[in-house]
Coordinates of C-alpha atoms in Angstrom, one line a residue:
Chain G
M1 CA 66.3 110.4 87.8
D2 CA 68.0 113.9 86.2
D3 CA 65.0 115.4 84.7
L4 CA 61.9 115.5 86.1
Q5 CA 58.7 114.1 84.8
S6 CA 55.8 115.9 83.5
L7 CA 52.3 114.0 84.7
P8 CA 49.4 114.2 82.8
L9 CA 47.2 116.9 83.9
H10 CA 50.3 119.0 84.2
D11 CA 48.7 121.7 82.5
L12 CA 45.4 121.5 84.1
H13 CA 47.5 122.4 87.4
V14 CA 49.6 125.4 85.7
D15 CA 45.7 127.1 84.3
L16 CA 44.8 126.3 87.2
G17 CA 47.6 128.4 88.9
A18 CA 49.7 126.2 91.5
K19 CA 52.9 125.9 91.7
M20 CA 54.6 123.4 90.5
V21 CA 58.0 121.9 92.3
P22 CA 60.4 119.0 92.1
F23 CA 58.9 116.1 94.4
A24 CA 60.3 112.4 93.0
G25 CA 61.5 112.9 90.0
Y26 CA 58.2 114.7 88.4
E27 CA 57.4 118.5 89.1
M28 CA 54.0 117.9 91.2
P29 CA 51.9 120.7 92.9
V30 CA 52.1 121.9 95.4
Q31 CA 50.0 124.2 96.3
Y32 CA 47.3 126.7 93.9
A33 CA 45.7 130.4 94.5
A34 CA 44.3 129.8 98.0
G35 CA 46.8 128.3 99.9
V36 CA 47.8 125.9 101.8
M37 CA 45.5 126.3 104.7
K38 CA 42.1 127.0 102.6
E39 CA 42.7 123.9 100.6
H40 CA 43.3 121.9 103.6
L41 CA 39.9 123.8 105.1
H42 CA 38.2 123.9 101.8
T43 CA 38.4 120.2 102.5
R44 CA 37.6 119.6 105.8
A45 CA 34.8 121.2 104.9
A46 CA 33.7 120.5 101.2
A47 CA 35.1 118.5 98.9
G48 CA 39.1 118.8 98.1
L49 CA 40.5 117.7 94.2
F50 CA 44.1 115.9 94.3
D51 CA 46.5 115.1 91.1
V52 CA 48.0 111.4 92.6
S53 CA 49.3 110.6 89.2
H54 CA 53.2 110.1 90.3
M55 CA 51.7 106.8 92.5
G56 CA 52.6 103.7 91.5
Q57 CA 50.3 101.5 89.8
V58 CA 50.8 97.6 89.3
I59 CA 48.5 95.6 88.0
L60 CA 50.0 90.9 89.5
R61 CA 48.2 88.9 88.5
G62 CA 48.7 84.5 88.7
T63 CA 46.3 81.5 89.9
D64 CA 48.4 81.6 92.6
V65 CA 48.8 85.6 93.1
A66 CA 47.6 87.1 96.6
Q67 CA 49.4 83.8 98.1
A68 CA 52.8 84.5 96.8
F69 CA 52.6 88.8 97.8
E70 CA 51.0 87.4 101.4
A71 CA 55.5 86.8 100.9
L72 CA 56.2 89.6 100.7
V73 CA 53.8 92.3 104.0
P74 CA 52.1 90.7 106.2
V75 CA 48.8 91.3 105.9
D76 CA 46.2 89.1 105.4
V77 CA 46.0 89.5 101.2
M78 CA 44.0 86.0 100.7
G79 CA 40.6 86.5 103.0
L80 CA 40.4 90.2 101.4
G81 CA 37.6 89.9 99.3
E82 CA 36.6 90.6 95.6
G83 CA 36.2 94.6 95.7
R84 CA 37.9 95.1 98.6
Q85 CA 41.1 97.1 99.5
R86 CA 43.6 97.3 101.9
Y87 CA 46.6 99.0 103.6
G88 CA 50.2 97.0 103.7
F89 CA 53.6 97.1 103.9
F90 CA 56.7 95.8 102.3
T91 CA 58.9 94.2 104.9
N92 CA 62.3 93.7 104.5
D93 CA 64.3 90.8 106.6
D94 CA 64.7 93.1 109.5
G95 CA 61.0 93.4 110.4
G96 CA 62.1 97.2 108.8
I97 CA 59.4 99.2 106.1
L98 CA 60.1 99.0 102.6
D99 CA 57.1 100.7 101.4
D100 CA 53.4 101.0 102.2
L101 CA 50.8 100.3 99.4
M102 CA 46.9 99.9 98.7
F103 CA 46.4 97.0 97.7
A104 CA 42.8 95.8 96.0
N105 CA 41.1 92.6 94.5
R106 CA 39.7 93.7 91.8
G107 CA 38.9 89.7 90.9
D108 CA 41.0 88.3 88.8
H109 CA 44.1 90.5 89.5
L110 CA 44.9 92.6 92.7
F111 CA 45.5 96.6 91.6
V112 CA 48.2 97.7 94.3
V113 CA 48.9 101.2 94.7
I114 CA 52.8 102.6 95.7
N115 CA 54.5 105.3 96.7
A116 CA 56.4 107.3 93.8
A117 CA 60.1 108.0 95.2
C118 CA 59.5 103.9 96.2
K119 CA 57.8 103.4 92.6
A120 CA 61.2 101.6 90.9
A121 CA 62.3 100.1 93.7
D122 CA 58.9 98.2 94.0
L123 CA 59.5 96.7 91.5
A124 CA 62.9 95.5 91.8
H125 CA 61.5 94.2 94.6
M126 CA 58.2 92.0 93.0
R127 CA 60.5 90.9 90.4
A128 CA 62.5 88.7 92.6
N129 CA 60.2 87.4 94.2
L130 CA 56.8 87.2 93.1
T131 CA 57.4 83.8 91.3
G132 CA 54.7 82.8 89.3
V133 CA 53.8 86.4 89.1
E134 CA 52.8 89.0 86.2
I135 CA 53.8 92.3 86.5
E136 CA 52.4 95.4 85.1
E137 CA 53.2 98.6 86.0
I138 CA 50.2 100.9 84.7
T139 CA 51.7 104.2 83.1
D140 CA 49.1 105.2 80.6
R141 CA 46.7 105.3 83.9
A142 CA 46.5 108.9 86.6
L143 CA 45.6 108.6 90.7
L144 CA 43.1 110.6 91.5
A145 CA 41.6 111.6 95.4
L146 CA 38.5 113.1 95.8
Q147 CA 38.3 113.8 99.5
G148 CA 36.2 115.2 102.2
P149 CA 32.4 114.6 103.6
K150 CA 30.8 116.6 100.2
A151 CA 33.0 114.4 97.7
E152 CA 30.2 111.4 97.4
A153 CA 27.6 113.8 97.2
V154 CA 30.5 115.2 93.9
L155 CA 31.5 112.1 93.2
A156 CA 27.9 110.7 92.3
T157 CA 26.5 113.8 90.3
L158 CA 28.8 111.6 88.1
A159 CA 28.2 108.1 88.1
P160 CA 25.5 108.1 91.2
E161 CA 26.4 104.4 92.6
V162 CA 29.4 105.5 94.0
A163 CA 27.0 106.8 97.0
D164 CA 26.6 102.6 97.8
M165 CA 30.3 101.9 98.0
R166 CA 31.6 101.6 102.4
F167 CA 35.3 102.2 103.2
M168 CA 38.0 100.9 101.4
D169 CA 35.4 99.4 98.7
V170 CA 36.5 99.7 94.9
R171 CA 34.8 99.5 92.0
T172 CA 34.5 99.6 88.2
V173 CA 32.5 103.3 87.5
A174 CA 32.2 104.7 83.7
L175 CA 33.1 108.1 85.5
C176 CA 32.3 111.0 81.9
G177 CA 32.6 107.9 79.3
A178 CA 36.2 106.4 81.0
E179 CA 36.3 102.8 82.5
C180 CA 37.9 104.0 86.2
W181 CA 39.2 101.9 89.0
V182 CA 37.5 104.1 91.8
S183 CA 38.1 103.2 95.4
R184 CA 36.7 104.7 98.8
S185 CA 39.5 105.7 100.4
G186 CA 42.2 107.8 101.1
Y187 CA 44.8 110.1 102.9
T188 CA 43.2 112.8 104.8
G189 CA 41.6 111.0 107.7
E190 CA 37.9 113.1 105.7
D191 CA 35.5 110.6 103.6
G192 CA 36.0 110.1 99.5
Y193 CA 37.4 108.2 96.5
E194 CA 41.0 108.1 95.0
I195 CA 40.0 107.7 90.4
S196 CA 42.5 105.9 88.7
V197 CA 41.5 107.1 85.0
P198 CA 42.4 106.6 81.4
E199 CA 45.4 109.1 80.9
D200 CA 43.0 110.8 78.0
A201 CA 40.3 111.3 79.5
A202 CA 42.2 112.4 83.3
E203 CA 41.6 115.9 82.0
T204 CA 37.5 115.8 81.3
L205 CA 36.8 114.0 83.8
A206 CA 38.8 116.8 86.5
R207 CA 37.5 119.8 85.4
A208 CA 34.0 117.6 85.8
L209 CA 34.7 117.5 89.4
L210 CA 36.3 120.8 89.5
D211 CA 33.0 122.2 87.6
H212 CA 31.7 121.1 90.9
E213 CA 30.9 124.7 93.5
D214 CA 32.2 122.8 96.4
T215 CA 35.6 121.1 95.2
L216 CA 38.7 123.2 95.0
P217 CA 42.5 122.2 93.7
I218 CA 44.4 120.6 96.2
G219 CA 48.1 120.7 95.9
L220 CA 50.9 118.8 98.2
G221 CA 51.0 121.5 100.9
A222 CA 47.4 120.5 102.0
R223 CA 47.8 116.4 101.3
D224 CA 51.0 116.7 103.8
S225 CA 49.0 119.0 106.5
L226 CA 46.1 116.4 105.8
R227 CA 47.9 113.5 106.4
L228 CA 49.5 115.1 109.6
E229 CA 46.2 116.2 112.0
A230 CA 44.5 112.3 110.5
G231 CA 47.6 110.4 111.7
L232 CA 48.6 108.9 109.0
C233 CA 52.5 107.8 108.2
L234 CA 54.1 109.3 105.0
Y235 CA 57.0 107.1 103.5
G236 CA 60.8 107.8 104.0
H237 CA 59.7 109.9 106.9
D238 CA 57.4 108.5 110.1
I239 CA 58.7 105.6 108.5
D240 CA 61.2 103.4 106.4
T241 CA 63.5 100.8 107.1
T242 CA 64.6 101.2 110.1
T243 CA 61.1 101.5 111.7
S244 CA 59.7 98.0 111.9
P245 CA 54.8 97.9 112.0
V246 CA 54.6 97.3 115.6
E247 CA 57.1 100.4 117.0
A248 CA 55.3 102.9 113.3
G249 CA 51.5 101.8 115.2
L250 CA 50.6 99.8 112.7
Q251 CA 49.7 96.9 114.3
W252 CA 45.8 96.3 113.2
A253 CA 46.7 95.8 109.2
I254 CA 48.3 92.9 110.3
Q255 CA 45.7 90.6 110.6
K256 CA 45.6 87.5 113.2
V257 CA 45.9 85.0 110.9
R258 CA 49.4 86.0 109.5
R259 CA 50.2 86.3 113.7
T260 CA 51.5 83.8 116.3
G261 CA 49.3 81.1 116.5
G262 CA 47.2 82.3 112.7
A263 CA 46.3 80.2 110.5
R264 CA 48.7 81.8 108.4
E265 CA 51.3 82.8 110.7
G266 CA 54.4 84.8 109.0
G267 CA 56.1 83.3 105.7
F268 CA 57.0 87.1 105.2
P269 CA 60.5 89.9 106.0
G270 CA 60.7 90.7 109.2
A271 CA 58.3 87.7 110.4
D272 CA 61.1 87.3 113.9
R273 CA 60.7 90.4 114.6
I274 CA 57.8 91.1 114.2
L275 CA 56.3 88.1 116.0
R276 CA 57.8 89.0 118.3
E277 CA 56.9 92.7 118.9
L278 CA 53.4 91.5 118.2
T279 CA 53.8 89.4 121.2
E280 CA 56.1 91.5 123.2
G281 CA 56.0 95.2 122.3
A282 CA 58.2 97.3 121.3
S283 CA 60.7 99.2 122.8
R284 CA 59.4 101.9 120.8
K285 CA 56.4 103.8 119.0
R286 CA 55.6 106.7 117.0
V287 CA 53.1 108.9 118.9
G288 CA 51.6 111.6 118.2
L289 CA 53.3 114.9 119.7
A290 CA 51.4 118.3 120.0
P291 CA 54.2 120.9 121.1
Q292 CA 52.8 123.9 123.6
G293 CA 54.0 127.2 122.2
R294 CA 52.7 128.6 118.7
A295 CA 55.8 127.4 117.6
P296 CA 55.7 124.4 114.7
M297 CA 58.1 121.7 115.1
R298 CA 59.4 120.3 112.4
E299 CA 61.0 116.8 111.0
G300 CA 64.5 116.2 112.9
V301 CA 63.9 117.9 116.0
P302 CA 65.7 116.4 118.5
L303 CA 63.1 115.5 121.6
F304 CA 64.2 114.5 125.1
A305 CA 62.6 113.3 128.4
A306 CA 62.6 117.0 130.4
D307 CA 63.8 120.1 130.2
D308 CA 66.8 119.5 131.9
S309 CA 67.7 116.2 130.6
A310 CA 70.9 115.6 127.9
D311 CA 69.7 112.2 126.1
Q312 CA 68.3 112.7 123.4
I313 CA 65.0 109.7 123.5
G314 CA 63.8 110.5 120.1
T315 CA 63.2 112.3 116.8
I316 CA 60.2 114.6 115.3
T317 CA 59.2 112.4 112.1
S318 CA 56.9 114.7 110.4
G319 CA 56.0 118.1 112.2
A320 CA 53.0 121.5 110.8
F321 CA 51.4 124.2 111.1
G322 CA 47.4 122.2 111.8
P323 CA 45.2 124.1 110.2
T324 CA 41.8 121.9 111.6
V325 CA 44.1 121.6 114.5
Q326 CA 44.6 124.9 114.9
A327 CA 48.0 124.3 116.9
P328 CA 50.9 123.0 115.6
V329 CA 51.1 118.8 114.9
S330 CA 54.1 117.2 114.8
M331 CA 55.1 112.6 114.3
G332 CA 58.0 111.4 116.0
Y333 CA 59.5 107.6 118.0
V334 CA 59.8 108.1 122.4
P335 CA 60.4 105.4 124.7
I336 CA 57.0 102.5 125.5
D337 CA 57.5 104.7 128.8
M338 CA 57.2 107.8 127.8
A339 CA 54.6 107.0 125.5
A340 CA 51.2 107.0 126.9
P341 CA 49.1 110.1 126.4
G342 CA 49.2 113.2 128.6
T343 CA 53.5 112.3 129.1
I344 CA 55.0 115.7 128.7
I345 CA 58.7 115.6 128.1
S346 CA 60.4 118.3 125.1
A347 CA 62.0 119.3 122.3
E348 CA 64.4 121.6 121.5
L349 CA 64.5 124.0 117.8
R350 CA 66.4 127.2 117.5
G351 CA 68.2 125.8 120.6
K352 CA 66.2 126.4 122.9
R353 CA 63.7 123.8 124.8
A354 CA 59.6 123.9 124.7
P355 CA 57.2 121.5 125.9
V356 CA 55.7 118.9 123.9
E357 CA 52.5 116.1 124.8
I358 CA 52.2 113.5 123.4
A359 CA 48.9 113.2 122.3
P360 CA 46.8 109.9 121.1
L361 CA 46.5 110.0 117.5
P362 CA 44.5 110.7 114.7
F363 CA 45.0 114.8 116.2
T364 CA 41.0 115.0 114.7
P365 CA 38.6 112.3 114.3
A366 CA 38.5 110.6 110.8
N367 CA 35.2 110.1 109.0
F368 CA 35.2 107.2 106.7
K369 CA 32.0 106.4 105.6
R370 CA 31.9 102.7 107.5
Chain D
M1 CA 61.6 154.4 102.1
K2 CA 64.2 151.6 101.4
F3 CA 64.2 148.4 101.2
T4 CA 66.5 144.7 101.5
E5 CA 67.7 142.2 98.7
E6 CA 66.7 139.5 102.3
H7 CA 63.2 140.7 101.2
E8 CA 62.4 143.6 104.1
W9 CA 61.4 147.2 103.7
L10 CA 62.6 149.8 106.3
R11 CA 60.8 152.4 107.2
P12 CA 61.9 155.5 108.8
E13 CA 59.8 157.5 111.5
G14 CA 61.3 159.9 113.4
D15 CA 64.5 158.6 114.9
E16 CA 63.4 155.2 115.1
I17 CA 63.1 152.9 112.1
V18 CA 60.3 150.5 111.6
V19 CA 61.3 147.0 109.8
G20 CA 58.8 144.1 107.5
I21 CA 58.6 142.1 104.7
T22 CA 57.7 143.2 101.3
E23 CA 54.2 141.6 100.2
H24 CA 56.6 139.3 98.1
A25 CA 57.6 137.5 100.9
A26 CA 54.7 137.2 102.1
E27 CA 53.6 135.8 99.1
Q28 CA 56.6 133.7 98.6
L29 CA 56.2 132.0 102.4
G30 CA 52.5 131.1 102.6
D31 CA 50.7 131.5 104.9
I32 CA 52.0 132.5 108.5
V33 CA 51.8 130.6 111.0
F34 CA 53.9 131.9 113.9
V35 CA 56.6 134.9 114.4
E36 CA 59.0 134.7 116.8
L37 CA 59.6 138.8 118.0
P38 CA 63.6 139.9 120.3
E39 CA 62.9 141.4 122.9
V40 CA 62.5 144.8 123.1
G41 CA 66.3 146.6 124.4
T42 CA 68.4 143.9 122.6
E43 CA 71.0 144.9 120.7
V44 CA 71.5 143.9 117.6
S45 CA 74.8 143.7 114.3
K46 CA 73.7 144.2 111.4
D47 CA 72.4 140.4 109.6
D48 CA 71.8 138.9 112.7
E49 CA 69.5 136.4 113.7
C50 CA 66.3 138.5 115.1
V51 CA 62.7 137.5 113.8
V52 CA 61.9 134.4 113.4
I53 CA 58.6 133.2 110.7
E54 CA 57.2 130.4 110.2
S55 CA 54.5 129.5 107.1
V56 CA 52.3 126.5 106.5
K57 CA 56.0 125.6 104.3
A58 CA 59.3 126.5 106.4
A59 CA 61.1 128.5 108.7
S60 CA 62.8 131.0 108.2
D61 CA 64.6 134.0 109.9
I62 CA 64.6 137.8 109.6
L63 CA 67.7 139.2 109.4
A64 CA 68.7 142.9 111.4
P65 CA 68.7 145.1 108.4
L66 CA 70.3 147.3 110.9
D67 CA 73.0 148.0 114.0
G68 CA 70.8 149.6 116.8
E69 CA 67.7 148.4 119.6
I70 CA 65.2 147.4 119.9
T71 CA 63.1 150.5 120.8
E72 CA 59.6 148.1 119.9
V73 CA 57.8 144.9 118.6
N74 CA 54.4 144.1 116.9
E75 CA 53.2 141.8 119.9
A76 CA 49.7 141.3 117.8
L77 CA 51.6 139.6 115.4
V78 CA 52.1 136.8 118.0
N79 CA 48.4 136.3 117.8
D80 CA 47.7 136.2 114.7
P81 CA 50.0 135.6 112.4
G82 CA 48.3 135.5 109.5
K83 CA 47.9 138.6 109.7
V84 CA 52.0 139.0 108.2
N85 CA 50.1 137.6 104.7
E86 CA 46.5 139.9 105.2
D87 CA 49.1 143.4 105.2
P88 CA 52.5 143.0 105.2
M89 CA 53.2 146.8 104.7
G90 CA 50.9 148.2 106.9
D91 CA 49.7 146.7 110.0
A92 CA 51.9 144.0 110.3
W93 CA 55.0 145.3 110.7
F94 CA 57.6 143.3 112.7
F95 CA 59.3 145.7 115.1
K96 CA 60.7 149.5 115.4
I97 CA 64.9 149.5 115.3
K98 CA 66.5 152.8 116.9
P99 CA 70.8 152.6 114.5
S100 CA 73.6 153.1 115.6
E101 CA 74.8 154.4 112.6
P102 CA 72.3 155.5 110.2
E103 CA 74.4 155.8 108.0
Q104 CA 74.6 152.1 107.0
M105 CA 71.0 152.7 105.9
D106 CA 72.1 154.2 102.1
D107 CA 73.7 150.6 101.7
Y108 CA 69.4 149.3 101.2
M109 CA 67.3 149.9 97.4
T110 CA 65.0 152.5 96.3
E111 CA 61.6 150.6 96.0
K112 CA 62.0 150.9 92.3
E113 CA 65.2 149.1 92.6
Y114 CA 63.9 146.4 94.6
Q115 CA 60.6 146.1 92.4
D116 CA 63.1 145.8 89.0
M117 CA 65.1 142.8 91.6
I118 CA 62.2 140.7 91.9
S119 CA 60.7 141.1 88.2

């Protein structure tokens, strides 16, 4: 992957004044002229359009595809109704997380969206382990996200029926004459939609959405600060093969039917550890962290029990200044006995110790249309 | 006024030098969200890290451009770091330094040389 790949909307981004950077092997817009701060605040106030076409889109077909998929994820796939989407993750035999993903029941197939950086490994993992399932990587579609409290009003100008969708509904919708696969979901903590669009219609659709006075294009920079304030994990940072779903606080995504005593208990990689941790708890936990000063504390900053204690208890996995919170916000792992909100611990930044408070997640309230 | 390769501007004011970052640097850094200033009275050597600024993207250091003593810092930036984006060449200066080797100023670029460097 020496050569950067450019995505269907590359020229549009350049046209819109984007600063393009390499990301997971693709040339991506990190910000536009407005800048990260304004883009972030605009998304929380109105509507932001994100190009996330670097993410992997995969269709799984087969008579027992839901059952087969359950062998790779600790999530209820068979019980997911048609036209509904769910969050999940591939686990490994140690109970670590290989990637997190969204999957939708689209009637005769599952539609799965995976992280760009994990795409090749995920496809290999599925090809090796999903027997009797046809695996099709979709490479002729762009993926857009329209996020924010005005997202519904903006998208409804092109297709009024999207207003009827609830959080995590998926539908096929004609947008600008193209067959789009739309879900009511996102990665910002705001209401909104994710739209898989044929690549030859992507620019027309993007321009139509941007034509609305409430919409601004938003880059990866603001995407990161939005998801961080929303308490959402970034794969490779907050979760990876060394973190289990229970440590990561993702047990809400493991439905009862896959847990101990459930009808389809276990049967996924790492089940021993994950089921045990669901019952007994894990020894550490991902928490929100509110640095008490003004300095942002980013990934890699070491955490200590107190200002005068020498033993490192954890590490910050994501951190930035939160434009909506108007303060620095971070996430990281701490021992379970220090994970209660309100606990004050210590972080070492540029050789100096500074207090950090364990904060409830999310930092900003979720604003979904349930 | 003189300019450094590190995108600082240096403006003589009496026997002190006022130090800030250029418009170009502020634009490249993006929205500034945090500024940590040195203490007044600190003796610094050329290239010592003396200011930390953090933008929405990353942390960067501002190096002391000269040997000398920090005589004043712009406290207003601590509570309003965004000023650095709004007026980097004016109100948003970082500190004043009283140089012990004023001739170190001669090593730095003129405005024209700086503009040529960034263009």
